[in-house]
Amino acid sequence: MSASYFAHIGFFNPYLPLWLKDLGFSITIIGLLTAVQAATRVLAPYGWGWLSDHTGERVKLLRFCAGAALLCSCGLLVEGGVGWLAFVLLLMFIHTSAMMPMSEAALAHWVSSGKGFDARRYGRVRLWGSLGFLVTVMAAGVWFERMGMQSFPVWAVGSLLLLNVSVWWLPNHREAAHHDEARPPVWGVLRQSHVQWFFATVFFHVLSHIGVYVFFSLYLDELGYSKTMIGVLWAVSVAAEIVWFFTQSRWLPRFSLSTWLLICAAVMVLRMGLTTWAAGWLFALLLAQVLHALTFATHHTVCISLLSQYFPDRLRGRGQALYSSIGYGVPGVLGAMGGGALSDAFGLSTVYGVSMAMSVLACGCAWRCVRSND
């Protein structure tokens, strides 16, 4: 399931802006349409997370969301304007955005034991997601370079069909539901200072990443890189994260989890600096993409591990949903809409300058997170 889910993401997220550009939309409109995905991550994941915690039926909910997303994706095959695309993407993303936190909650449960979260087992499963992303981002880049962007909707339907097959292949595991017990106090966890600084770090770290998630393909296209090379640069970053996921159990014990957050934020400053000022130099871009191993893969594993500590058992689904909403929902909306406006006014390179400033703020929050955990 991890491989098929990220295979869908691997073609959809990098090439959606290029498809929208091919349809003739401005960067501002592209920013607004890509922000729809982030907007659905603000509230929808928490509702799905609460439902999965309450019922314990994470696999059945994953199957429902995958099926609904496939049905909605057929709307991309119908020609329409901005309003129609926004409506279709909204319905799609309400369901696909719910799958990430629910699948991560289920995976965290399955790889945890009496000794706590097992980073080695988690990494060995999660690297299949990276492999799925790697395959489609490369294949789609070559395909779209030769055949054009017109087949993008067909790719969307096909990848979601594959996801449905894999979700129905999952064992129908059901966690214990506790209908009659009082709900665990989420607000009690959120009042803890180290949890607050953790979410603040995640917010600014992912906000600095939005320049990559939303505008990187457009940025490279503007600089004259071919779609094949765009796919290669995306693939380099994913290959780096695969290496990390496979070997992370060797490196994670060397520092505390909160210290790793600080390291990831500091490396993000370097990555955004290279992307801002040296993007015309292919070697510098390749180096920046290799740093994805730390700025995404390490950061993601550390966050999942901390969430397993902060939000155990019946809080797991809601903890993952809060991570999705605070870390990807609100920053995604702000980054996509603000980045589109900045790009139209001052050029796409401006987005990466702002991203570097956000990563500096992430460093400050991560430092406070380290201090509050001491």
Short mmCIF file of C-alpha atoms in Angstrom, two decimals:
data_model
loop_
_atom_site.label_atom_id
_atom_site.label_comp_id
_atom_site.label_asym_id
_atom_site.label_seq_id
_atom_site.Cartn_x
_atom_site.Cartn_y
_atom_site.Cartn_z
CA MET A 1 0.00 0.00 0.00
CA SER A 2 2.86 2.36 0.84
CA ALA A 3 4.39 1.79 -2.59
CA SER A 4 1.14 2.35 -4.50
CA TYR A 5 0.09 5.39 -2.45
CA PHE A 6 3.38 7.19 -3.04
CA ALA A 7 3.45 6.00 -6.66
CA HIS A 8 0.28 8.08 -7.07
CA ILE A 9 1.84 11.02 -5.21
CA GLY A 10 5.08 10.60 -7.18
CA PHE A 11 3.51 11.55 -10.46
CA PHE A 12 0.59 13.67 -9.23
CA ASN A 13 2.29 16.25 -7.02
CA PRO A 14 5.36 17.01 -9.18
CA TYR A 15 3.45 17.19 -12.48
CA LEU A 16 0.09 18.68 -11.45
CA PRO A 17 1.50 22.24 -11.70
CA LEU A 18 2.95 21.46 -15.15
CA TRP A 19 -0.40 20.05 -16.33
CA LEU A 20 -2.19 23.14 -15.07
CA LYS A 21 0.39 25.31 -16.82
CA ASP A 22 -0.20 23.30 -20.01
CA LEU A 23 -3.92 24.11 -19.68
CA GLY A 24 -3.00 27.80 -19.80
CA PHE A 25 -3.45 28.83 -16.16
CA SER A 26 -1.30 31.51 -14.52
CA ILE A 27 1.04 30.74 -11.63
CA THR A 28 -1.39 32.44 -9.24
CA ILE A 29 -4.23 30.15 -10.35
CA ILE A 30 -1.89 27.15 -10.21
CA GLY A 31 -0.99 28.12 -6.65
CA LEU A 32 -4.66 28.37 -5.72
CA LEU A 33 -5.53 24.99 -7.24
CA THR A 34 -2.58 23.21 -5.61
CA ALA A 35 -3.54 24.86 -2.32
CA VAL A 36 -6.80 22.88 -2.43
CA GLN A 37 -4.86 19.79 -1.36
CA ALA A 38 -3.36 21.60 1.60
CA ALA A 39 -6.73 23.11 2.51
CA THR A 40 -8.27 19.64 2.84
CA ARG A 41 -5.45 18.73 5.24
CA VAL A 42 -6.46 21.45 7.69
CA LEU A 43 -9.66 19.82 8.99
CA ALA A 44 -10.41 16.59 7.10
CA PRO A 45 -7.57 14.46 8.55
CA TYR A 46 -8.63 15.19 12.13
CA GLY A 47 -12.20 14.09 11.41
CA TRP A 48 -11.00 10.87 9.78
CA GLY A 49 -8.45 10.40 12.57
CA TRP A 50 -11.11 10.74 15.25
CA LEU A 51 -13.32 8.25 13.41
CA SER A 52 -10.48 5.73 13.04
CA ASP A 53 -9.56 6.08 16.73
CA HIS A 54 -13.19 5.72 17.76
CA THR A 55 -13.95 2.65 15.63
CA GLY A 56 -10.54 1.01 15.26
CA GLU A 57 -11.47 0.32 11.61
CA ARG A 58 -8.49 2.01 9.96
CA VAL A 59 -8.25 -0.50 7.08
CA LYS A 60 -11.95 -0.26 6.17
CA LEU A 61 -11.72 3.54 6.22
CA LEU A 62 -8.61 3.40 4.00
CA ARG A 63 -10.56 1.26 1.52
CA PHE A 64 -13.46 3.69 1.50
CA CYS A 65 -11.20 6.70 0.95
CA ALA A 66 -9.28 4.99 -1.86
CA GLY A 67 -12.49 4.04 -3.65
CA ALA A 68 -13.99 7.51 -3.30
CA ALA A 69 -10.76 9.15 -4.54
CA LEU A 70 -10.76 6.88 -7.62
CA LEU A 71 -14.35 7.78 -8.41
CA CYS A 72 -13.66 11.50 -8.00
CA SER A 73 -10.51 11.36 -10.16
CA CYS A 74 -12.67 10.45 -13.16
CA GLY A 75 -13.81 14.08 -13.08
CA LEU A 76 -10.34 15.10 -14.31
CA LEU A 77 -11.19 13.39 -17.61
CA VAL A 78 -13.98 15.94 -18.15
CA GLU A 79 -12.97 19.28 -19.61
CA GLY A 80 -13.85 22.22 -17.38
CA GLY A 81 -12.69 25.54 -16.08
CA VAL A 82 -11.06 26.57 -12.82
CA GLY A 83 -14.26 26.03 -10.82
CA TRP A 84 -14.74 22.47 -12.06
CA LEU A 85 -11.10 21.53 -11.44
CA ALA A 86 -11.19 23.04 -7.95
CA PHE A 87 -14.35 21.03 -7.17
CA VAL A 88 -12.90 17.74 -8.46
CA LEU A 89 -9.57 18.26 -6.70
CA LEU A 90 -11.37 19.16 -3.48
CA LEU A 91 -13.35 15.91 -3.50
CA MET A 92 -10.26 13.89 -4.42
CA PHE A 93 -8.03 15.45 -1.79
CA ILE A 94 -10.59 15.14 1.02
CA HIS A 95 -10.13 11.38 0.67
CA THR A 96 -6.47 11.03 -0.35
CA SER A 97 -5.35 13.49 2.36
CA ALA A 98 -7.07 11.28 4.93
CA MET A 99 -5.14 8.19 3.86
CA MET A 100 -1.70 9.38 4.92
CA PRO A 101 -2.42 9.95 8.64
CA MET A 102 -4.58 6.82 8.91
CA SER A 103 -1.99 4.60 7.20
CA GLU A 104 0.81 6.09 9.30
CA ALA A 105 -1.22 5.48 12.47
CA ALA A 106 -1.85 1.88 11.44
CA LEU A 107 1.81 1.36 10.52
CA ALA A 108 3.03 2.92 13.78
CA HIS A 109 0.75 0.51 15.65
CA TRP A 110 1.97 -2.51 13.69
CA VAL A 111 5.70 -1.75 14.12
CA SER A 112 5.45 -0.85 17.81
CA SER A 113 5.93 -3.33 20.62
CA GLY A 114 6.49 -3.30 24.35
CA LYS A 115 9.82 -1.60 23.65
CA GLY A 116 8.10 1.25 21.81
CA PHE A 117 8.34 2.50 18.21
CA ASP A 118 10.64 0.33 16.05
CA ALA A 119 12.36 2.75 13.65
CA ARG A 120 14.08 -0.07 11.76
CA ARG A 121 10.84 -1.88 10.90
CA TYR A 122 9.13 1.42 10.10
CA GLY A 123 11.92 2.40 7.72
CA ARG A 124 11.87 -0.96 5.93
CA VAL A 125 8.16 -0.50 5.17
CA ARG A 126 8.31 3.22 4.41
CA LEU A 127 11.13 2.85 1.89
CA TRP A 128 8.65 1.02 -0.36
CA GLY A 129 6.70 4.26 -0.52
CA SER A 130 9.86 6.01 -1.69
CA LEU A 131 10.43 3.31 -4.30
CA GLY A 132 6.89 3.78 -5.61
CA PHE A 133 7.46 7.54 -5.82
CA LEU A 134 10.81 7.00 -7.56
CA VAL A 135 9.35 4.78 -10.27
CA THR A 136 6.46 7.06 -11.21
CA VAL A 137 8.31 10.37 -10.98
CA MET A 138 10.93 9.02 -13.43
CA ALA A 139 8.50 7.21 -15.73
CA ALA A 140 6.06 10.13 -15.83
CA GLY A 141 8.85 12.59 -16.59
CA VAL A 142 9.98 10.59 -19.62
CA TRP A 143 6.36 10.00 -20.74
CA PHE A 144 5.28 13.63 -20.46
CA GLU A 145 8.45 14.81 -22.20
CA ARG A 146 7.67 12.67 -25.24
CA MET A 147 3.87 12.58 -25.23
CA GLY A 148 2.89 15.89 -23.64
CA MET A 149 0.82 16.57 -20.53
CA GLN A 150 -2.59 15.68 -22.00
CA SER A 151 -2.58 12.16 -20.50
CA PHE A 152 -2.17 13.45 -16.91
CA PRO A 153 -5.82 12.63 -15.95
CA VAL A 154 -5.41 9.05 -17.24
CA TRP A 155 -2.33 8.65 -15.04
CA ALA A 156 -4.37 9.90 -12.09
CA VAL A 157 -7.13 7.33 -12.61
CA GLY A 158 -4.66 4.50 -13.26
CA SER A 159 -2.52 5.18 -10.19
CA LEU A 160 -5.57 5.38 -7.93
CA LEU A 161 -6.85 2.11 -9.39
CA LEU A 162 -3.55 0.51 -8.38
CA LEU A 163 -3.91 2.02 -4.90
CA ASN A 164 -7.37 0.49 -4.54
CA VAL A 165 -6.01 -2.96 -5.41
CA SER A 166 -3.29 -2.70 -2.76
CA VAL A 167 -5.62 -1.35 -0.06
CA TRP A 168 -8.02 -4.25 -0.57
CA TRP A 169 -5.00 -6.56 -0.37
CA LEU A 170 -4.28 -5.37 3.18
CA PRO A 171 -5.36 -7.72 5.98
CA ASN A 172 -8.55 -6.40 7.54
CA HIS A 173 -6.92 -5.72 10.90
CA ARG A 174 -9.12 -3.99 13.44
CA GLU A 175 -7.78 -2.24 16.51
CA ALA A 176 -9.76 -2.42 19.72
CA ALA A 177 -12.52 0.20 19.88
CA HIS A 178 -13.51 1.78 23.20
CA HIS A 179 -16.95 3.25 22.69
CA ASP A 180 -17.83 3.46 26.37
CA GLU A 181 -14.60 4.92 27.71
CA ALA A 182 -13.94 8.62 28.11
CA ARG A 183 -11.96 10.06 25.24
CA PRO A 184 -8.26 10.61 26.03
CA PRO A 185 -7.41 14.28 26.67
CA VAL A 186 -5.87 15.60 23.46
CA TRP A 187 -5.77 19.13 24.89
CA GLY A 188 -3.80 17.86 27.86
CA VAL A 189 -1.06 16.72 25.50
CA LEU A 190 -1.14 19.94 23.48
CA ARG A 191 -0.65 22.05 26.60
CA GLN A 192 2.83 20.59 27.15
CA SER A 193 5.53 23.04 26.06
CA HIS A 194 7.72 20.47 24.29
CA VAL A 195 4.71 19.36 22.22
CA GLN A 196 3.93 22.98 21.32
CA TRP A 197 7.51 23.63 20.22
CA PHE A 198 7.46 20.36 18.28
CA PHE A 199 4.42 21.44 16.27
CA ALA A 200 5.90 24.92 15.77
CA THR A 201 9.06 23.33 14.38
CA VAL A 202 7.04 21.09 12.07
CA PHE A 203 4.97 24.07 10.88
CA PHE A 204 7.94 26.20 9.80
CA HIS A 205 9.97 23.26 8.52
CA VAL A 206 7.20 22.09 6.19
CA LEU A 207 6.35 25.68 5.22
CA SER A 208 9.94 26.02 4.02
CA HIS A 209 9.42 22.80 2.02
CA ILE A 210 6.36 24.11 0.14
CA GLY A 211 8.62 25.78 -2.41
CA VAL A 212 9.77 22.28 -3.35
CA TYR A 213 6.41 20.53 -3.13
CA VAL A 214 4.43 23.05 -5.19
CA PHE A 215 6.76 25.17 -7.32
CA PHE A 216 9.93 23.13 -7.88
CA SER A 217 8.85 21.62 -11.21
CA LEU A 218 7.69 25.03 -12.47
CA TYR A 219 10.96 26.57 -11.26
CA LEU A 220 13.07 23.99 -13.11
CA ASP A 221 10.90 24.33 -16.23
CA GLU A 222 11.42 28.09 -16.18
CA LEU A 223 15.20 27.58 -15.85
CA GLY A 224 15.13 25.46 -19.01
CA TYR A 225 15.43 21.95 -17.59
CA SER A 226 13.61 19.26 -19.59
CA LYS A 227 10.77 17.23 -18.07
CA THR A 228 13.07 14.20 -18.10
CA MET A 229 15.67 16.10 -16.07
CA ILE A 230 12.95 17.38 -13.76
CA GLY A 231 12.02 13.75 -13.13
CA VAL A 232 15.69 12.88 -12.54
CA LEU A 233 16.10 15.64 -9.95
CA TRP A 234 12.97 14.49 -8.13
CA ALA A 235 14.25 10.92 -8.34
CA VAL A 236 17.61 11.85 -6.81
CA SER A 237 15.86 13.21 -3.73
CA VAL A 238 13.76 10.06 -3.41
CA ALA A 239 16.79 7.79 -3.87
CA ALA A 240 18.46 9.66 -1.01
CA GLU A 241 15.45 9.12 1.25
CA ILE A 242 15.39 5.40 0.37
CA VAL A 243 18.98 5.08 1.58
CA TRP A 244 18.03 6.84 4.81
CA PHE A 245 14.94 4.73 5.45
CA PHE A 246 16.96 1.55 4.90
CA THR A 247 19.80 2.55 7.25
CA GLN A 248 18.08 4.90 9.73
CA SER A 249 18.28 2.48 12.66
CA ARG A 250 22.08 2.99 12.62
CA TRP A 251 21.94 6.77 12.80
CA LEU A 252 18.89 7.71 14.89
CA PRO A 253 20.33 6.53 18.24
CA ARG A 254 23.32 8.88 17.89
CA PHE A 255 21.25 11.94 18.87
CA SER A 256 18.04 12.60 20.72
CA LEU A 257 14.93 12.92 18.56
CA SER A 258 14.58 16.64 19.31
CA THR A 259 18.25 17.19 18.36
CA TRP A 260 17.55 15.51 15.04
CA LEU A 261 14.79 18.08 14.46
CA LEU A 262 17.37 20.84 14.87
CA ILE A 263 19.84 19.12 12.52
CA CYS A 264 17.14 18.69 9.86
CA ALA A 265 16.13 22.35 10.09
CA ALA A 266 19.77 23.52 9.81
CA VAL A 267 20.30 21.36 6.71
CA MET A 268 17.09 22.80 5.28
CA VAL A 269 18.64 26.28 5.43
CA LEU A 270 21.54 25.01 3.31
CA ARG A 271 19.23 23.23 0.86
CA MET A 272 17.08 26.30 0.27
CA GLY A 273 20.17 28.47 -0.10
CA LEU A 274 21.51 26.22 -2.87
CA THR A 275 18.11 26.13 -4.58
CA THR A 276 17.80 29.92 -4.41
CA TRP A 277 21.25 31.03 -5.56
CA ALA A 278 22.76 28.09 -7.46
CA ALA A 279 19.82 26.55 -9.32
CA GLY A 280 21.45 27.20 -12.70
CA TRP A 281 24.30 24.86 -11.71
CA LEU A 282 23.16 21.24 -12.05
CA PHE A 283 25.68 19.90 -9.52
CA ALA A 284 24.40 22.31 -6.85
CA LEU A 285 20.81 21.22 -7.52
CA LEU A 286 21.82 17.57 -7.28
CA LEU A 287 23.49 18.25 -3.93
CA ALA A 288 20.41 20.11 -2.71
CA GLN A 289 18.21 17.17 -3.71
CA VAL A 290 20.47 14.67 -1.90
CA LEU A 291 19.90 16.69 1.28
CA HIS A 292 16.27 15.53 1.04
CA ALA A 293 17.45 12.50 3.01
CA LEU A 294 17.69 14.78 6.05
CA THR A 295 15.19 17.53 5.31
CA PHE A 296 12.37 15.08 4.60
CA ALA A 297 13.15 11.42 5.38
CA THR A 298 14.95 11.96 8.69
CA HIS A 299 12.52 14.67 9.72
CA HIS A 300 9.52 12.48 8.87
CA THR A 301 10.76 9.45 10.83
CA VAL A 302 11.63 11.59 13.83
CA CYS A 303 8.18 13.20 13.75
CA ILE A 304 6.39 9.84 13.54
CA SER A 305 8.49 8.54 16.43
CA LEU A 306 7.77 11.59 18.59
CA LEU A 307 4.08 11.43 17.74
CA SER A 308 4.02 7.81 18.89
CA GLN A 309 5.38 9.01 22.24
CA TYR A 310 3.16 12.06 22.60
CA PHE A 311 -0.06 10.45 21.27
CA PRO A 312 -0.09 6.74 22.19
CA ASP A 313 -2.86 4.15 21.82
CA ARG A 314 -6.28 5.77 21.28
CA LEU A 315 -4.71 9.16 20.62
CA ARG A 316 -2.63 7.82 17.73
CA GLY A 317 -5.03 8.67 14.89
CA ARG A 318 -5.71 12.18 16.16
CA GLY A 319 -2.01 12.79 16.75
CA GLN A 320 -1.24 11.85 13.15
CA ALA A 321 -4.14 14.03 11.98
CA LEU A 322 -2.84 17.03 13.92
CA TYR A 323 0.58 16.44 12.36
CA SER A 324 -1.03 16.42 8.92
CA SER A 325 -3.13 19.53 9.61
CA ILE A 326 -0.56 21.68 11.43
CA GLY A 327 2.44 20.42 9.48
CA TYR A 328 1.02 20.10 5.97
CA GLY A 329 -2.45 21.66 5.89
CA VAL A 330 -2.00 25.24 7.08
CA PRO A 331 1.59 25.61 5.74
CA GLY A 332 0.45 24.15 2.42
CA VAL A 333 -2.33 26.70 2.02
CA LEU A 334 -0.11 29.62 3.04
CA GLY A 335 2.82 28.40 0.93
CA ALA A 336 0.86 27.62 -2.22
CA MET A 337 -1.22 30.80 -2.22
CA GLY A 338 1.55 33.09 -0.98
CA GLY A 339 4.11 31.48 -3.25
CA GLY A 340 1.88 31.96 -6.28
CA ALA A 341 1.43 35.64 -5.51
CA LEU A 342 5.18 36.11 -4.84
CA SER A 343 6.08 34.32 -8.06
CA ASP A 344 3.83 36.48 -10.19
CA ALA A 345 5.16 39.64 -8.57
CA PHE A 346 8.88 38.92 -8.14
CA GLY A 347 9.69 35.62 -9.85
CA LEU A 348 9.86 32.00 -8.72
CA SER A 349 13.31 32.33 -7.15
CA THR A 350 11.77 34.62 -4.50
CA VAL A 351 9.81 31.64 -3.15
CA TYR A 352 13.04 29.87 -2.21
CA GLY A 353 14.45 32.93 -0.48
CA VAL A 354 11.33 33.03 1.71
CA SER A 355 11.61 29.26 2.21
CA MET A 356 15.13 29.74 3.54
CA ALA A 357 13.85 32.31 6.04
CA MET A 358 11.16 29.85 7.18
CA SER A 359 13.80 27.16 7.72
CA VAL A 360 15.74 29.59 9.93
CA LEU A 361 12.58 30.01 12.03
CA ALA A 362 12.30 26.21 12.15
CA CYS A 363 15.83 26.11 13.57
CA GLY A 364 14.82 28.49 16.35
CA CYS A 365 11.74 26.44 17.24
CA ALA A 366 13.72 23.20 17.12
CA TRP A 367 16.28 24.70 19.52
CA ARG A 368 13.48 25.52 21.96
CA CYS A 369 12.15 21.99 21.51
CA VAL A 370 15.57 20.61 22.48
CA ARG A 371 15.71 22.86 25.53
CA SER A 372 12.18 21.96 26.67
CA ASN A 373 13.02 18.24 26.42
CA ASP A 374 16.17 18.58 28.56
#
